Tab-separated table of C-alpha atoms in Angstrom:
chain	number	residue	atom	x	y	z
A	1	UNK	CA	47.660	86.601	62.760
A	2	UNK	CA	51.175	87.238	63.166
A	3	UNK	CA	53.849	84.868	62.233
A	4	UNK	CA	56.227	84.027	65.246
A	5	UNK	CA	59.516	82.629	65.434
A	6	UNK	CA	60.804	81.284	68.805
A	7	UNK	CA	64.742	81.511	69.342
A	8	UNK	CA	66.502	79.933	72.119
A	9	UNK	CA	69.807	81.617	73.329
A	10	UNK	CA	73.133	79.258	73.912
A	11	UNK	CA	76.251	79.755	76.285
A	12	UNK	CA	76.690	83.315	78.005
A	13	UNK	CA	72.964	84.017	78.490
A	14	UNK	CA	73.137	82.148	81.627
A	15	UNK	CA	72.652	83.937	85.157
A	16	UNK	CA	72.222	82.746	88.985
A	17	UNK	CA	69.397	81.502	89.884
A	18	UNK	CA	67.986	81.601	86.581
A	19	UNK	CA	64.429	79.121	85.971
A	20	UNK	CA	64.577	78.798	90.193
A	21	UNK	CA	60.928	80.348	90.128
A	22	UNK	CA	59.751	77.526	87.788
A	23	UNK	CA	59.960	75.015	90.972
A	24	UNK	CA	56.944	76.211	92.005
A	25	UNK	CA	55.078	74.385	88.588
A	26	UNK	CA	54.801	70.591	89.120
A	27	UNK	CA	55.486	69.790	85.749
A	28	UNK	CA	58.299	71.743	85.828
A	29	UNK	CA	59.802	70.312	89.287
A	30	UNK	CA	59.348	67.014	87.546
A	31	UNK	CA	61.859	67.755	85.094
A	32	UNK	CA	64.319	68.983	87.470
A	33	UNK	CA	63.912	65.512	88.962
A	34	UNK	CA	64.591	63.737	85.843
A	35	UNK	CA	67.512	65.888	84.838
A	36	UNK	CA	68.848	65.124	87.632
A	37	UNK	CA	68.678	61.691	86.917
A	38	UNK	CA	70.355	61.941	83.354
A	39	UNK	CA	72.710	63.974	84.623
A	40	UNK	CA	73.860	62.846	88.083
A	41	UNK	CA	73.986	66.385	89.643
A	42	UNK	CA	70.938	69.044	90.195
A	43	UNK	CA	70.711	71.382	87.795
A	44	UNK	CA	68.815	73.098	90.847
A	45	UNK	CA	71.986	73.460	93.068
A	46	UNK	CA	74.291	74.675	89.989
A	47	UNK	CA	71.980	77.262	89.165
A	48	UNK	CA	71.958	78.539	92.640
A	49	UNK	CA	75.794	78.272	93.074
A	50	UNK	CA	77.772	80.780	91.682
A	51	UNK	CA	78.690	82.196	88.281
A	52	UNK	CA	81.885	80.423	88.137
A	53	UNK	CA	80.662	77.523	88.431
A	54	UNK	CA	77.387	77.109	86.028
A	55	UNK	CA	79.583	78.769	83.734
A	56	UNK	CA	81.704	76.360	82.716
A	57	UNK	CA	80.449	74.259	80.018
A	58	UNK	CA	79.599	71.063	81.415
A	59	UNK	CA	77.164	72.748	83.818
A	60	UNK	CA	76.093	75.083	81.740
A	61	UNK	CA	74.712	73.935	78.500
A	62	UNK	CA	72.538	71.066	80.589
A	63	UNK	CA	70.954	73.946	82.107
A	64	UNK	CA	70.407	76.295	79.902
A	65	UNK	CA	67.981	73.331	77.731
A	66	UNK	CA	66.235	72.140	80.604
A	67	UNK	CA	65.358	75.721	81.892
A	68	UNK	CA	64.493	76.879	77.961
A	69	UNK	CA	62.892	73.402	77.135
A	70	UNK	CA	60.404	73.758	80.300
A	71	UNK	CA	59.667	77.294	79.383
A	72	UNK	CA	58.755	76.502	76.260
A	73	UNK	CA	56.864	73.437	77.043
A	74	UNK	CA	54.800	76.225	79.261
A	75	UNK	CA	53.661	77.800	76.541
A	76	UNK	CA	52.885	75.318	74.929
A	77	UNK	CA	50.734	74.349	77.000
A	78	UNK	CA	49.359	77.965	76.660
A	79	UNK	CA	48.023	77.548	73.236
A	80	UNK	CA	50.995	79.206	71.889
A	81	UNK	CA	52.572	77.914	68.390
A	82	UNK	CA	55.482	78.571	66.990
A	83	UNK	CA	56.067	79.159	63.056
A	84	UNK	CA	59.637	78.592	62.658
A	85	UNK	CA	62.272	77.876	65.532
A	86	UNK	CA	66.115	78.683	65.817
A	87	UNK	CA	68.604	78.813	68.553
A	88	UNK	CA	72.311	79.894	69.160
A	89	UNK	CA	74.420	76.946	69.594
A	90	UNK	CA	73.843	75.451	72.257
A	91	UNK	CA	70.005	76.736	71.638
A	92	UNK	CA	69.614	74.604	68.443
A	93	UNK	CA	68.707	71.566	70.728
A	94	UNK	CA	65.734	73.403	72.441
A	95	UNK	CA	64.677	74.214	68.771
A	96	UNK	CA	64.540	71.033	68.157
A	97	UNK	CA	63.383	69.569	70.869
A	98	UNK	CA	60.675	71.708	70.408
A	99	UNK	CA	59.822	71.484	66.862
A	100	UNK	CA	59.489	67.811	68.326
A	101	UNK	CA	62.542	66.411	66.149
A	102	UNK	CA	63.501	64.386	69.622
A	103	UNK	CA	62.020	63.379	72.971
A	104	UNK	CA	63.099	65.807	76.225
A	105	UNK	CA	65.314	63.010	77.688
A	106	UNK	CA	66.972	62.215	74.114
A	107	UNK	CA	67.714	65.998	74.073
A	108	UNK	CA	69.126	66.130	77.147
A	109	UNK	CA	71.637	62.913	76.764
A	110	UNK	CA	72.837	64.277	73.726
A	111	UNK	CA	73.503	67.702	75.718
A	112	UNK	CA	75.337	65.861	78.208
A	113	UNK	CA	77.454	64.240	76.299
A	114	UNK	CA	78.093	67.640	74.246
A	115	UNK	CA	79.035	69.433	77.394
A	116	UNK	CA	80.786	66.599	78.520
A	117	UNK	CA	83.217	66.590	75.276
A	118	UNK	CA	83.404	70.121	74.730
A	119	UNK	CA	84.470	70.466	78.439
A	120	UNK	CA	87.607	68.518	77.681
A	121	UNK	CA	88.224	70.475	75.075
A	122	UNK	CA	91.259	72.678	75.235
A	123	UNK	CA	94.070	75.070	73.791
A	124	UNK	CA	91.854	77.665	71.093
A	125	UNK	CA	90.841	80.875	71.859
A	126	UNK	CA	87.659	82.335	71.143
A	127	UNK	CA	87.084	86.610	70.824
A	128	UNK	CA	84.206	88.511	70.365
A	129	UNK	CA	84.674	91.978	67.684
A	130	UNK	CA	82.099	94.751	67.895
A	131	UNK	CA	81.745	97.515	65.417
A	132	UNK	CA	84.428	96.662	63.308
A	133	UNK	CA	85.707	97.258	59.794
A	134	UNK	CA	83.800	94.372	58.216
A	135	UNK	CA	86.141	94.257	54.537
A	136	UNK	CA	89.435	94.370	57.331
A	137	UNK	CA	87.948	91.412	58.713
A	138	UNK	CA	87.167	89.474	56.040
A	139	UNK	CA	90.695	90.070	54.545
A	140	UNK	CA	92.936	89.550	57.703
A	141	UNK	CA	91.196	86.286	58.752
A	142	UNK	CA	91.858	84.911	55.277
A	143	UNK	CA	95.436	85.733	55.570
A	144	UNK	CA	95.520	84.267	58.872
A	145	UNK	CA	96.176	80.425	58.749
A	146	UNK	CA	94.252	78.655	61.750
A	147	UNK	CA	91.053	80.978	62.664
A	148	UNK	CA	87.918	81.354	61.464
A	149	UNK	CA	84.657	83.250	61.931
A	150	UNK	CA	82.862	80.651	64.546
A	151	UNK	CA	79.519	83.199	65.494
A	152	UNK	CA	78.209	85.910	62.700
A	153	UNK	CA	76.075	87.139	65.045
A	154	UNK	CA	74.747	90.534	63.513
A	155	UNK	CA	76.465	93.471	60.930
A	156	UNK	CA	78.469	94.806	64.177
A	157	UNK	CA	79.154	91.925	65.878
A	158	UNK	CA	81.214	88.290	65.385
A	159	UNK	CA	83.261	85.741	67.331
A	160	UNK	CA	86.213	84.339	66.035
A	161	UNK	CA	87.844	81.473	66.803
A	162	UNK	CA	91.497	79.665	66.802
A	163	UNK	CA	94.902	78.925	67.634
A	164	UNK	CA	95.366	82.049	70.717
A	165	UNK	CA	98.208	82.962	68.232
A	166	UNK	CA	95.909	83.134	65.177
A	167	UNK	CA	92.915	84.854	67.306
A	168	UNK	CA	95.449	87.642	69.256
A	169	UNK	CA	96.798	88.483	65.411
A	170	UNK	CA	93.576	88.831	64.327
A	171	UNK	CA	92.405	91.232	67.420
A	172	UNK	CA	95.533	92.858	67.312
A	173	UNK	CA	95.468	93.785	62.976
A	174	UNK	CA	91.567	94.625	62.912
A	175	UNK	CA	90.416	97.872	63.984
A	176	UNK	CA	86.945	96.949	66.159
A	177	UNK	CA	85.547	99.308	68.849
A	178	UNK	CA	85.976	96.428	71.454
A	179	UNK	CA	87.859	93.081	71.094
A	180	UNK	CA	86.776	90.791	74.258
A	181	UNK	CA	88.689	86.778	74.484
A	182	UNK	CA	86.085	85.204	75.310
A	183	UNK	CA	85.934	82.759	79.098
A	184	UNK	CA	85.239	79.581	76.896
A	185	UNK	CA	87.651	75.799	77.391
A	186	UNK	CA	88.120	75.832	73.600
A	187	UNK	CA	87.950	76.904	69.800
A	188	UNK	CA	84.058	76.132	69.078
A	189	UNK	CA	82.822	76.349	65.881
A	190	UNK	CA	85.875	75.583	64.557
A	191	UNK	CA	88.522	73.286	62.691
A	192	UNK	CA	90.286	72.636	66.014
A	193	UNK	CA	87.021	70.932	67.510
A	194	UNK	CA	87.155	68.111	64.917
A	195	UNK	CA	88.501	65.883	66.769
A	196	UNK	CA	85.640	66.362	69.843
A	197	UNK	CA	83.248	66.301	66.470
A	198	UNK	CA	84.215	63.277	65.544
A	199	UNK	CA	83.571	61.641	69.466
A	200	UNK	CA	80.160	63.025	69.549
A	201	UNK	CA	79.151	62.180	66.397
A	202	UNK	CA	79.268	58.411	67.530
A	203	UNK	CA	76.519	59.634	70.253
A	204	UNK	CA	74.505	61.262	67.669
A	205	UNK	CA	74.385	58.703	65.540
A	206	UNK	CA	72.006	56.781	68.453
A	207	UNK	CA	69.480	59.332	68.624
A	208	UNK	CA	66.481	59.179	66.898
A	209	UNK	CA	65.366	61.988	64.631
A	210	UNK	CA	61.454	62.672	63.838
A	211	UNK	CA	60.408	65.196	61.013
A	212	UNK	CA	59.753	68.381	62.775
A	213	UNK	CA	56.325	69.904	62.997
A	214	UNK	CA	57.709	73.394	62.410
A	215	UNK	CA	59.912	74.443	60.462
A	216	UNK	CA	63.871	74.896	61.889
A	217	UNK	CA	66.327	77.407	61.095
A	218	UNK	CA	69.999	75.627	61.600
A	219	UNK	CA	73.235	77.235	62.491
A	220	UNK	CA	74.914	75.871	59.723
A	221	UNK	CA	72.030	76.370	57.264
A	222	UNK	CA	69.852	78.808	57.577
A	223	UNK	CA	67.284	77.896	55.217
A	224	UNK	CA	63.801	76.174	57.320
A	225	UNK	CA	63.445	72.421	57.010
A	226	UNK	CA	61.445	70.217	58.571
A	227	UNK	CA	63.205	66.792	57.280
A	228	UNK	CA	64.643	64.502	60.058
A	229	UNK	CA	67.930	63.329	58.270
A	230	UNK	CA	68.933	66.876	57.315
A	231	UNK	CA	68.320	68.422	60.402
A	232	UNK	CA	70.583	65.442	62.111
A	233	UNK	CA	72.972	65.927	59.368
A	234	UNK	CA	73.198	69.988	60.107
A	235	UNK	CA	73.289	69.373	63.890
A	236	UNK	CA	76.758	67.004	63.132
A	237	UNK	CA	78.911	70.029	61.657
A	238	UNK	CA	77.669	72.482	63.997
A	239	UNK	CA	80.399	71.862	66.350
A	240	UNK	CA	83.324	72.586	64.032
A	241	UNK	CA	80.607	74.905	61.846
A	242	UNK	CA	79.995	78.773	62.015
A	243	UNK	CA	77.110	79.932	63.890
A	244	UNK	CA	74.652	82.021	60.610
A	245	UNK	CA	72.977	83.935	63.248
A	246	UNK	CA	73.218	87.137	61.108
A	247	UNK	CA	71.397	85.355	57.896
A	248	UNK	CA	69.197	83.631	60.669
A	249	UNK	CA	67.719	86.912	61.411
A	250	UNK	CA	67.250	88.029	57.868
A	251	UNK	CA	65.561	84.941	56.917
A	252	UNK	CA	63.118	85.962	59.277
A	253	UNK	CA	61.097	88.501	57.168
A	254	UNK	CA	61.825	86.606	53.760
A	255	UNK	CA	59.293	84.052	55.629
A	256	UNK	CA	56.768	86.466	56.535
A	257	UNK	CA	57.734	86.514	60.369
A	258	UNK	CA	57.002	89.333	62.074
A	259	UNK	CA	57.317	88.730	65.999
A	260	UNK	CA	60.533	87.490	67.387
A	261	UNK	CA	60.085	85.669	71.031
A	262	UNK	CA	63.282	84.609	72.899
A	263	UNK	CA	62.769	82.160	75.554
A	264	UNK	CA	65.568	81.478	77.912
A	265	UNK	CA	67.733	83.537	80.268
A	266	UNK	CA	68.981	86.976	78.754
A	267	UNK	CA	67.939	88.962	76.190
A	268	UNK	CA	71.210	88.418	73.734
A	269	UNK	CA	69.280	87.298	70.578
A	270	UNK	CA	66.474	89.921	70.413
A	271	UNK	CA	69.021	92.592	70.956
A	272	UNK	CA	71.103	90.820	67.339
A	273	UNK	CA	67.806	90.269	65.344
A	274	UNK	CA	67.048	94.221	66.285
A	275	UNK	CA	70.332	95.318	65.145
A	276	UNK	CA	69.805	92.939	61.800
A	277	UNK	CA	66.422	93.357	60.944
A	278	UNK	CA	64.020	96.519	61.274
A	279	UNK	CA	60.308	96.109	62.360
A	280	UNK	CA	59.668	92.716	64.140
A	281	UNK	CA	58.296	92.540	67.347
A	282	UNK	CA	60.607	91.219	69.873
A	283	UNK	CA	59.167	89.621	73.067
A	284	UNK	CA	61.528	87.952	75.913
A	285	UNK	CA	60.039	84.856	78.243
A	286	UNK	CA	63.293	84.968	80.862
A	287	UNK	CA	61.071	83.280	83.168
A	288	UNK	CA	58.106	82.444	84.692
A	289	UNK	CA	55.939	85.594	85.087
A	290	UNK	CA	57.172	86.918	81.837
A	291	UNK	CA	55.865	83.785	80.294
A	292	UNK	CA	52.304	83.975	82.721
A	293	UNK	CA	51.790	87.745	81.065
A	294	UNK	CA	52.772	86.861	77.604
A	295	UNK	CA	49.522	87.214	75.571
A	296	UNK	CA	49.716	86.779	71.565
């Protein structure tokens, strides 16, 4: 059988009226309900408001786990088993959440508070390269004081992130086939989020960590664990960390994966693992009939 890695995408994969289908599933409506609860506003009416609005962070990253988390709880349910898990970001939660590393609700108080900091969070810049001169790069960010790469996403694409000053010299020195600032409150995956780091690292520090039952590929570490204490201890320098997507993908095949399934919104991280890795089998489960035809 075919070893299969679920990946769960993080901020920008979100759309209107994304997971709105899934009210029609009990189980599902339930944990609208709940959410709701946690949060104090309806994920329900935020998805179905408009872009502006779930877009910013404090909507959005709520959202984007309980949608993912109840999709993947779905299949589940299915029969369905993951191998390894990984997400983007904001995704890393689902991944653990479903690797089983914390309850739904812990998951989703930890993503509130997240959003909540990161919202507050301002005066970095964030920019995305594509097809640029990798070496250039390399060379002009380390003799740029103040940015960093936040997201290797795949060989032709990044995000870096900064000072605006640091991030506009950067754009403005490396020759890249499109160079897009990025509609984000702050520098993530930066230096310049240690401070917000530091505040939500008193909320992590509550939660309570299990030893997955898959494997996890982390952000900061791309190498699969399953131990409780390193996977909290990962998740705590994500925030200021880069985001290994690119190494992410390549691990993939050095542990005999060879089907890819994304499960959210979007289909962002199947299109980076294709331009990373040849031969996998990419799947997407955007919602609810995709996941009622998926068959292994």
């Amino acid at each position: 059988m075919t070893k299969t890695v679920w990946v769960f995408p993080g901020q920008g994969s979100q759309a209107l009226n994304m997971g709105m289908e899934l009210l029609e599933v009990p189980c599902a409506k339930a944990k609208f309900s709940q959410a709701e609860e946690i949060l104090g506003w309806s994920v329900i009416d935020i998805c179905q408001s408009n872009i502006d609005t779930l877009s910013r962070t404090l909507y959005t990253q709520p959202c984007l786990y309980v949608i993912e988390s109840i999709l993947s709880d779905l299949l589940l349910e299915k029969g369905h088993r993951p191998d390894l898990v990984a997400g983007h970001s904001l995704g890393e939660y689902t991944a653990l959440y479903t690797a089983g590393v914390f309850d739904w609700a812990t998951g989703l108080h930890l993503i509130k508070q997240r959003a909540e900091i990161m919202d507050n969070t301002s005066g970095g810049l964030m920019a995305a390269l594509l097809n640029f001169d990798q070496a250039q790069l390399a060379q002009v960010i380390k003799d740029t004081p103040n940015v960093v790469l936040a997201n290797d996403n795949s060989p032709a694409q990044v995000v870096i992130s900064g000072t605006p000053e640091a991030v506009k010299t950067v754009m403005s020195q490396v020759k890249a086939k499109r160079a897009l600032p990025l509609k984000v409150s702050g520098a993530f995956h930066s230096p310049l989020m240690n401070a917000a780091a530091t505040q939500f690292q008193e909320v992590l520090d509550t939660a309570t960590f299990k030893t997955a039952v898959c494997p996890v590929l982390s952000n900061v570490d791309p190498n699969p664990e399953i131990d409780a204490d390193i996977l909290k201890a990962r998740l705590s320098q994500q925030m200021t960390g880069s985001v290994r997507w690119r190494e992410i993908a390549l691990q993939l095949p050095e542990n005999g994966i060879g089907k890819v399934i994304e499960i959210g919104p979007g289909n962002v991280l199947t299109g980076l693992v294709k331009r990373t890795v040849e031969g996998l089998i990419l799947v997407n489960i955007r919602n609810l009939p995709e996941l009622e035809n998926y068959s292994s």
